[in-house]
Amino acid sequence: SQQGEEDPQALSIQEGENATMNCSYKTSINNLQWYRQNSGRGLVHLILIRSNEREKHSGRLRVTLDTSKKSSSLLITASRAADTASYFCATASGAGSYQLTFGKGTKLSVIP
Amino acid sequence: IAGITQAPTSQILAAGRRMTLRCTQDMRHNAMYWYRQDLGLGLRLIHYSNTAGTTGKGEVPDGYSVSRANTDDFPLTLASAVPSQTSVYFCASSDSSRGSQFFGPGTRLTVL
C-alpha cells in the first residue's frame, strides 16, 4: 500500500515560476526522500530529510518536513524547462527496514 | 560500467514463459531492490536484499523470485509469466539502511 501521497497529481507552470509539491504519509518515519524521474528513465535521488530535521536545501530545491502533520513539501525555485519530470516522495520507516515506500508522484510540466 | 545496469531494455514475452531480468551494480552497495512501476500506481517493491545471501519479500512478491549470490548481481525471475506482470521493472541499490537509492534504467516487459 502507498505510504506517501503526492499532491497535486499534475502541475503546469511557466519557466521562472516556483513549483511546490506536497507529500502526505501515514505512519512514523525515519526519513523522507524526494526523487525525480524523467520520462522513460530511472529515478534519481534529489534530497533526503531526516525525521528530526524541519528544512533542507540543495541548490534550487527546498524540502520541509512536518512530522506532526505527517507531511512534506518540495519547492523548486526559478523553474526551468529541464525540470519537467515526475517527482516522487518516498518514506523510510523504522524497525531496521531497508525499504522505501513511494507515492504515486506529481507530474511537473515547465513551459518555456 | 558505472552505477546500475539492467538487461534486457525491453522484452515481449508469451504468457507461461520463464523470464529472468538481470541487474548488476558496481558500487559495492550492500542492499538491492526490485520495483515495478505501473501507470497510476507508482513504484511498488517486489523483493529486496539487505546483503548478499539474504532476500526478503516486498509489497507485491507473488509470481516473482530473486537470488543474491554475490554483492553485484540481483536477478529477478518470473517463473511463468502472466499478462498482469506487464510493467516497467526497476532495479535499485543503496549502501546503508534507510539511505538513498540508486536506480537502473529499467526493463519494459510486455506479457501477451
Coordinates of C-alpha atoms in Angstrom, one line a residue:
Chain A
S1 CA 0.0 0.0 0.0
Q2 CA 1.2 3.5 -0.7
Q3 CA 2.7 5.4 2.3
G4 CA 3.2 8.7 0.6
E5 CA 0.7 10.6 -1.5
E6 CA 1.8 13.5 -3.6
D7 CA -0.4 16.5 -4.3
P8 CA -1.1 17.7 -6.9
Q9 CA -1.0 14.8 -9.3
A10 CA 0.0 17.2 -12.1
L11 CA 1.3 20.7 -12.2
S12 CA 1.9 23.0 -15.1
I13 CA 3.9 26.3 -14.6
Q14 CA 5.8 28.9 -16.7
E15 CA 9.5 28.9 -16.7
G16 CA 10.9 31.1 -13.9
E17 CA 8.0 30.4 -11.6
N18 CA 8.3 28.3 -8.4
A19 CA 6.8 24.8 -8.2
T20 CA 5.6 23.4 -4.9
M21 CA 4.7 19.7 -4.5
N22 CA 3.3 18.2 -1.3
C23 CA 3.5 14.7 0.2
S24 CA 1.5 13.2 3.0
Y25 CA 2.2 9.9 4.7
K26 CA 0.5 7.7 7.2
T27 CA 3.0 6.2 9.7
S28 CA 6.1 7.3 11.6
I29 CA 9.2 7.6 9.5
N30 CA 13.0 7.7 9.9
N31 CA 13.5 9.9 6.8
L32 CA 11.7 11.1 3.7
Q33 CA 13.2 11.3 0.3
W34 CA 12.4 13.0 -2.9
Y35 CA 13.1 11.5 -6.3
R36 CA 12.8 12.8 -9.9
Q37 CA 12.0 10.7 -12.9
N38 CA 12.4 11.9 -16.5
S39 CA 10.1 10.2 -19.0
G40 CA 11.3 6.7 -19.8
R41 CA 14.2 6.8 -17.3
G42 CA 15.0 5.5 -13.9
L43 CA 14.5 7.6 -10.7
V44 CA 17.2 9.9 -9.5
H45 CA 17.6 10.8 -5.8
L46 CA 17.2 14.5 -5.1
I47 CA 17.3 15.0 -1.4
L48 CA 16.8 13.2 2.0
I49 CA 15.4 14.8 5.1
R50 CA 15.6 13.0 8.4
S51 CA 12.7 12.9 10.9
N52 CA 14.5 15.3 13.3
E53 CA 15.0 17.9 10.6
R54 CA 12.5 20.5 9.5
E55 CA 14.0 22.0 6.4
K56 CA 16.8 21.2 4.0
H57 CA 18.2 23.0 0.9
S58 CA 20.0 21.7 -2.1
G59 CA 20.6 24.2 -4.9
R60 CA 17.2 25.4 -6.1
L61 CA 15.4 22.7 -4.0
R62 CA 13.9 23.3 -0.6
V63 CA 12.3 20.5 1.3
T64 CA 10.3 20.9 4.5
L65 CA 9.1 18.2 6.9
D66 CA 6.3 18.5 9.4
T67 CA 6.2 15.2 11.4
S68 CA 3.2 16.4 13.4
K69 CA 1.1 16.7 10.2
K70 CA 2.9 13.8 8.5
S71 CA 3.6 15.9 5.5
S72 CA 6.5 17.3 3.4
S73 CA 6.8 19.8 0.6
L74 CA 9.3 20.1 -2.2
L75 CA 9.9 23.6 -3.6
I76 CA 11.7 24.1 -6.8
T77 CA 12.6 27.8 -7.3
A78 CA 13.1 29.6 -10.6
S79 CA 12.0 26.5 -12.5
R80 CA 13.5 25.6 -15.9
A81 CA 12.1 23.6 -18.8
A82 CA 14.6 20.9 -17.9
D83 CA 12.8 20.5 -14.5
T84 CA 9.9 18.9 -16.4
A85 CA 9.6 15.4 -14.9
S86 CA 7.7 13.4 -12.4
Y87 CA 8.6 13.8 -8.7
F88 CA 8.1 11.2 -6.1
C89 CA 8.3 11.2 -2.3
A90 CA 9.4 8.1 -0.5
T91 CA 9.4 7.2 3.1
A92 CA 11.8 5.0 5.1
S93 CA 10.2 3.6 8.3
G94 CA 11.9 2.1 11.3
A95 CA 12.3 -1.4 12.6
G96 CA 15.5 -1.8 10.6
S97 CA 13.7 -1.6 7.4
Y98 CA 15.8 -1.1 4.2
Q99 CA 12.6 -0.4 2.3
L100 CA 11.3 2.8 0.8
T101 CA 7.6 3.2 0.2
F102 CA 6.9 5.5 -2.8
G103 CA 4.0 7.8 -3.5
K104 CA 2.3 7.9 -6.9
G105 CA 4.1 11.1 -8.0
T106 CA 3.5 14.6 -9.2
K107 CA 4.0 15.2 -12.9
L108 CA 5.5 18.7 -13.4
S109 CA 5.5 20.5 -16.7
V110 CA 7.5 23.6 -17.0
I111 CA 6.6 25.6 -20.1
P112 CA 9.3 27.6 -21.7
Chain B
I1 CA 30.2 0.0 -16.2
A2 CA 29.2 2.7 -13.7
G3 CA 26.2 2.5 -11.5
I4 CA 23.4 0.0 -12.2
T5 CA 22.8 -1.8 -15.4
Q6 CA 19.7 -3.8 -16.3
A7 CA 19.1 -6.2 -19.1
P8 CA 17.2 -6.5 -21.3
T9 CA 16.0 -3.0 -22.1
S10 CA 12.7 -4.3 -23.2
Q11 CA 11.1 -7.7 -23.9
I12 CA 7.9 -9.1 -25.2
L13 CA 7.1 -12.4 -23.7
A14 CA 4.4 -15.1 -24.2
A15 CA 2.3 -15.9 -21.2
G16 CA 3.6 -19.0 -19.4
R17 CA 7.2 -18.5 -20.4
R18 CA 10.0 -18.1 -17.8
M19 CA 12.0 -14.9 -17.8
T20 CA 14.9 -13.5 -15.9
L21 CA 15.6 -9.8 -15.6
R22 CA 19.2 -9.1 -14.9
C23 CA 20.6 -6.3 -12.6
T24 CA 24.2 -5.6 -11.9
Q25 CA 25.7 -2.8 -9.8
D26 CA 29.4 -1.8 -9.5
M27 CA 29.1 0.4 -6.4
R28 CA 29.5 -2.4 -3.8
H29 CA 26.2 -1.4 -2.3
N30 CA 25.0 -3.9 0.3
A31 CA 21.3 -3.6 -0.4
M32 CA 19.4 -4.1 -3.7
Y33 CA 15.7 -3.9 -4.7
W34 CA 13.3 -4.7 -7.4
Y35 CA 10.3 -2.5 -8.1
R36 CA 7.6 -2.5 -10.7
Q37 CA 6.1 0.7 -12.0
D38 CA 2.6 0.8 -13.3
L39 CA 0.6 3.8 -14.5
G40 CA -1.3 5.4 -11.7
L41 CA 0.2 3.1 -9.1
G42 CA 3.7 4.5 -8.7
L43 CA 6.5 2.2 -7.7
R44 CA 5.9 -1.0 -5.7
L45 CA 8.5 -3.1 -4.1
I46 CA 8.7 -6.7 -5.3
H47 CA 11.7 -8.1 -3.5
Y48 CA 14.7 -6.8 -1.7
S49 CA 18.1 -8.0 -0.4
N50 CA 19.8 -6.3 2.5
T51 CA 23.1 -8.1 1.9
A52 CA 24.5 -10.9 -0.3
G53 CA 22.9 -14.3 0.7
T54 CA 19.7 -12.8 2.0
T55 CA 16.4 -11.8 0.4
G56 CA 13.0 -10.5 1.5
K57 CA 9.5 -10.0 0.2
G58 CA 8.2 -6.6 -0.6
E59 CA 4.7 -5.4 -1.3
V60 CA 4.0 -7.5 -4.4
P61 CA 6.2 -10.6 -4.4
D62 CA 3.8 -13.2 -5.8
G63 CA 4.9 -14.7 -9.1
Y64 CA 8.5 -13.4 -8.7
S65 CA 11.6 -14.8 -7.2
V66 CA 15.1 -13.4 -6.6
S67 CA 18.5 -14.6 -5.6
R68 CA 21.6 -12.8 -4.3
A69 CA 24.6 -15.0 -4.7
N70 CA 27.1 -12.1 -4.6
T71 CA 27.1 -8.3 -3.9
D72 CA 26.9 -7.2 -7.5
D73 CA 24.0 -9.2 -9.1
F74 CA 20.4 -9.4 -8.2
P75 CA 18.3 -11.2 -10.9
L76 CA 14.5 -11.3 -10.9
T77 CA 12.8 -14.3 -12.2
L78 CA 9.2 -14.7 -13.4
A79 CA 8.7 -18.5 -13.4
S80 CA 5.6 -18.5 -15.5
A81 CA 4.7 -15.0 -16.8
V82 CA 1.2 -13.7 -16.8
P83 CA -0.3 -10.6 -18.6
S84 CA -0.7 -8.8 -15.2
Q85 CA 3.1 -8.8 -15.0
T86 CA 3.3 -6.4 -17.9
S87 CA 5.1 -3.4 -16.4
V88 CA 8.3 -1.4 -16.2
Y89 CA 10.8 -3.0 -13.8
F90 CA 13.4 -1.1 -12.0
C91 CA 16.4 -2.4 -10.0
A92 CA 17.9 -0.2 -7.3
S93 CA 20.7 -0.3 -4.8
S94 CA 21.7 1.5 -1.6
D95 CA 24.8 1.4 0.6
S96 CA 23.2 1.8 4.0
S97 CA 20.0 1.1 5.8
R98 CA 17.4 3.8 5.1
G99 CA 19.8 5.6 2.7
S100 CA 19.1 7.0 -0.7
Q101 CA 18.7 4.5 -3.5
F102 CA 20.3 4.5 -7.0
F103 CA 18.1 3.2 -9.8
G104 CA 18.8 1.4 -13.0
P105 CA 17.3 2.5 -16.4
G106 CA 14.5 -0.1 -16.2
T107 CA 13.2 -3.0 -18.2
R108 CA 9.9 -2.7 -20.1
L109 CA 8.3 -6.1 -20.1
T110 CA 5.1 -7.0 -22.0
V111 CA 3.5 -10.3 -21.4
L112 CA 1.0 -11.4 -24.1

